[in-house]
Coordinates of C-alpha atoms in Angstrom, one line a residue:
Chain A
D211 CA -13.3 -15.0 -5.8
T212 CA -12.0 -11.7 -4.6
A213 CA -9.0 -12.0 -2.3
V214 CA -9.4 -9.0 -0.2
S215 CA -12.8 -7.2 -0.3
Q216 CA -14.0 -4.0 1.4
T217 CA -17.4 -2.4 1.8
P218 CA -18.4 0.2 1.1
K219 CA -16.5 1.4 -1.9
Y220 CA -17.6 4.9 -1.5
L221 CA -18.8 6.7 1.8
V222 CA -20.0 10.3 2.0
T223 CA -21.1 11.5 5.3
Q224 CA -21.5 14.6 7.6
M225 CA -18.9 15.8 10.1
G226 CA -19.6 14.4 13.5
N227 CA -21.2 11.1 12.3
D228 CA -20.0 7.6 13.1
K229 CA -19.3 5.2 10.4
S230 CA -17.8 1.7 9.9
I231 CA -15.7 0.1 7.0
K232 CA -15.7 -3.7 6.6
C233 CA -12.9 -5.9 5.2
E234 CA -12.8 -9.6 4.6
Q235 CA -10.0 -11.8 3.1
N236 CA -10.4 -15.3 1.8
L237 CA -6.7 -16.1 1.5
G238 CA -6.5 -17.9 4.8
H239 CA -3.9 -15.2 6.1
D240 CA -3.3 -14.7 9.7
T241 CA -2.5 -10.9 9.6
M242 CA -4.6 -8.0 8.4
Y243 CA -3.9 -4.3 8.1
W244 CA -5.6 -0.9 7.7
Y245 CA -3.7 1.8 5.7
K246 CA -4.7 5.5 5.0
Q247 CA -4.0 7.2 1.8
D248 CA -4.2 11.0 2.0
S249 CA -5.1 13.5 -0.8
K250 CA -1.4 13.5 -2.0
K251 CA -1.5 9.7 -2.3
F252 CA 0.8 9.1 0.6
L253 CA 0.1 5.7 2.3
K254 CA 0.6 5.1 6.0
I255 CA -0.1 2.0 8.1
M256 CA -2.8 2.6 10.8
F257 CA -3.3 -0.8 12.5
S258 CA -2.5 -4.5 12.2
Y259 CA -4.1 -7.5 13.6
N260 CA -2.8 -11.0 13.8
N261 CA -5.4 -13.8 14.4
K262 CA -7.7 -11.3 16.2
E263 CA -4.9 -9.7 18.2
L264 CA -3.9 -6.1 17.8
I265 CA -0.2 -6.0 17.0
I266 CA 0.5 -2.6 15.4
N267 CA -1.2 0.6 16.6
E268 CA 0.3 3.6 15.0
T269 CA -0.2 7.2 16.2
V270 CA -3.9 7.3 15.3
P271 CA -6.7 9.3 17.1
N272 CA -8.7 7.1 19.4
R273 CA -11.7 8.0 17.4
F274 CA -10.6 5.1 15.2
S275 CA -11.3 1.7 16.6
P276 CA -10.4 -1.5 14.6
K277 CA -12.3 -4.7 15.5
S278 CA -11.4 -8.3 14.4
P279 CA -14.1 -10.8 15.1
D280 CA -12.1 -13.5 13.4
K281 CA -8.9 -13.7 11.4
A282 CA -10.6 -13.3 8.1
H283 CA -12.3 -10.0 9.0
L284 CA -11.1 -6.7 10.1
N285 CA -13.4 -3.8 10.5
L286 CA -12.7 -0.1 11.2
H287 CA -15.1 2.1 13.1
I288 CA -14.7 5.9 13.2
N289 CA -16.4 8.1 15.7
S290 CA -17.1 11.8 15.4
L291 CA -15.8 12.0 11.8
E292 CA -13.8 15.1 11.0
L293 CA -13.0 16.8 7.7
G294 CA -9.4 15.5 8.0
D295 CA -10.5 12.0 8.0
S296 CA -11.4 12.3 4.3
A297 CA -9.0 9.8 2.6
V298 CA -8.9 6.4 0.9
Y299 CA -8.7 3.5 3.5
F300 CA -7.1 0.3 2.3
C301 CA -7.4 -3.1 4.0
A302 CA -4.6 -5.6 3.4
S303 CA -3.6 -9.0 4.5
S304 CA -0.4 -11.2 4.7
P305 CA 0.2 -14.8 5.6
Q306 CA 2.0 -14.1 9.0
R307 CA 2.9 -11.4 11.3
D308 CA 6.4 -9.8 11.6
T309 CA 7.5 -11.0 8.3
Q310 CA 8.8 -9.4 5.1
E311 CA 6.0 -11.2 2.9
T312 CA 3.9 -9.6 0.3
Q313 CA 0.7 -7.8 1.6
Y314 CA -2.3 -8.1 -0.5
F315 CA -4.6 -5.0 -0.8
G316 CA -8.3 -4.5 -1.0
P317 CA -9.9 -2.1 -3.5
G318 CA -10.1 0.7 -1.0
T319 CA -12.9 2.8 0.6
R320 CA -13.1 6.4 -0.5
L321 CA -14.4 8.3 2.6
L322 CA -15.5 11.9 2.1
V323 CA -16.5 13.9 5.1
L324 CA -18.6 17.1 4.4
Chain B
G120 CA 14.3 5.1 10.9
N121 CA 13.2 3.3 7.9
S122 CA 12.1 5.3 4.9
V123 CA 11.6 5.3 1.1
T124 CA 12.2 8.2 -1.3
Q125 CA 10.9 8.1 -4.9
M126 CA 11.3 10.7 -7.7
E127 CA 8.8 13.5 -7.9
G128 CA 6.1 13.1 -10.5
P129 CA 4.3 13.3 -12.7
V130 CA 6.2 11.5 -15.3
T131 CA 4.9 12.0 -18.8
L132 CA 6.1 9.8 -21.6
S133 CA 5.2 9.0 -25.1
E134 CA 4.1 5.4 -25.9
E135 CA 7.1 3.1 -26.4
A136 CA 9.5 5.3 -24.5
F137 CA 11.8 3.9 -21.8
L138 CA 10.8 4.4 -18.3
T139 CA 12.8 4.8 -15.1
I140 CA 11.3 5.6 -11.7
N141 CA 14.0 6.2 -9.0
C142 CA 13.6 4.8 -5.6
T143 CA 16.1 4.8 -2.8
Y144 CA 15.6 3.6 0.8
T145 CA 16.9 3.8 4.3
A146 CA 16.7 0.8 6.5
T147 CA 18.5 -1.2 9.0
G148 CA 19.4 -4.7 8.1
Y149 CA 18.0 -6.4 5.0
P150 CA 14.5 -5.2 4.1
S151 CA 12.4 -6.7 1.3
L152 CA 11.6 -4.2 -1.4
F153 CA 8.5 -3.9 -3.4
W154 CA 6.8 -2.0 -6.2
Y155 CA 3.1 -1.6 -6.1
V156 CA 0.9 -0.1 -8.8
Q157 CA -2.4 1.7 -8.4
Y158 CA -4.5 2.2 -11.5
P159 CA -7.1 5.1 -11.5
G160 CA -9.8 4.4 -9.0
E161 CA -8.4 1.1 -8.0
G162 CA -6.5 -0.5 -5.1
L163 CA -2.7 -1.4 -5.0
Q164 CA -1.5 -4.4 -6.8
L165 CA 1.9 -6.0 -6.3
L166 CA 4.0 -5.4 -9.3
L167 CA 7.3 -7.0 -8.4
K168 CA 9.4 -7.6 -5.4
A169 CA 13.0 -8.6 -4.3
T170 CA 14.1 -10.0 -1.1
K171 CA 17.8 -9.8 -1.1
A172 CA 20.7 -7.9 -2.5
D173 CA 21.2 -8.3 -6.3
D174 CA 17.8 -9.9 -6.8
K175 CA 15.9 -8.8 -9.8
G176 CA 12.1 -8.6 -9.7
S177 CA 10.2 -8.6 -12.9
N178 CA 6.7 -8.7 -14.1
K179 CA 4.7 -7.4 -17.2
G180 CA 7.9 -6.1 -18.7
F181 CA 8.9 -4.0 -15.6
E182 CA 12.1 -4.8 -13.7
A183 CA 13.9 -3.6 -10.6
T184 CA 17.2 -4.7 -9.1
Y185 CA 17.9 -4.6 -5.3
R186 CA 21.1 -2.7 -5.0
K187 CA 22.4 -2.6 -1.4
E188 CA 25.6 -0.7 -2.2
T189 CA 23.4 2.3 -3.5
T190 CA 20.3 1.4 -1.3
S191 CA 18.2 1.6 -4.5
F192 CA 15.4 -0.3 -6.3
H193 CA 14.7 1.7 -9.5
L194 CA 11.8 0.6 -11.6
E195 CA 12.4 0.3 -15.4
K196 CA 10.4 -0.7 -18.5
G197 CA 11.8 -0.7 -21.9
S198 CA 8.7 0.4 -23.8
V199 CA 5.7 1.8 -22.0
Q200 CA 2.1 1.7 -23.1
V201 CA -0.8 3.9 -22.4
S202 CA -2.3 1.2 -20.2
D203 CA 0.8 1.6 -17.9
S204 CA -0.6 5.1 -16.8
A205 CA -0.9 4.7 -13.0
V206 CA 0.7 5.7 -9.7
Y207 CA 3.7 3.5 -8.8
F208 CA 4.7 3.0 -5.2
C209 CA 8.1 1.8 -3.9
A210 CA 7.9 0.2 -0.5
L211 CA 10.1 -1.7 2.0
S212 CA 9.3 -4.2 4.7
R213 CA 11.3 -5.3 7.6
N214 CA 10.5 -7.9 10.2
T215 CA 7.8 -5.7 11.7
G216 CA 5.0 -6.3 9.3
K217 CA 4.7 -2.6 8.4
L218 CA 5.1 -1.6 4.8
I219 CA 6.9 1.7 4.5
F220 CA 5.8 3.4 1.3
G221 CA 7.4 6.1 -0.8
Q222 CA 5.3 9.1 -1.9
G223 CA 4.3 7.6 -5.1
T224 CA 5.1 8.6 -8.7
T225 CA 2.3 9.3 -11.2
L226 CA 3.1 8.1 -14.7
Q227 CA 1.1 9.4 -17.7
V228 CA 1.7 7.7 -21.1
K229 CA 0.5 9.5 -24.1
P230 CA -0.4 7.9 -27.5

């Protein structure tokens, strides 16, 4: 009965590869997010989708492409991985867009690019 | 722009000591304020929140009061336990859907 789940939990890959991270929420929320946590634990938003529509796109390289097949799923595809992409990526969801409501986070995907 | 500043860590305390982690914010209007906790190797969990001035959020013995006059939301606990060892994040949200986080404060509690 996990609320926000992510797969995989760990991802180790070579520079230049393409990889995807998947996120699913069973809370019935309309809005989902991707955050990146760097090696110093700093968290920054990358993207947000509301009911399959992209609503937040921060200054992120276009090697990162989010996709939302339905409002319960938000995936993150990364092309041509670089060493600097090594981080923990968190998915989150909230009931609605453009509000100050609580966001619920997944367990994170720890990406290591070698 | 909107921002959150937390005290530098790590904070090291003995069990049963009093905890304060300072958090101040800069924001237009009236943000909601949050404390999230990240236990080792895990994701972020909401610890407590406050949505308007003078509100006090509380959970698991932790408390924080939304102080608009000092733009602060300091986290306190009267008696910490070893199991409280984690990274604590202060965050704010305006009506944009973005959570703006502080840099996180690592708490280590020793027996």
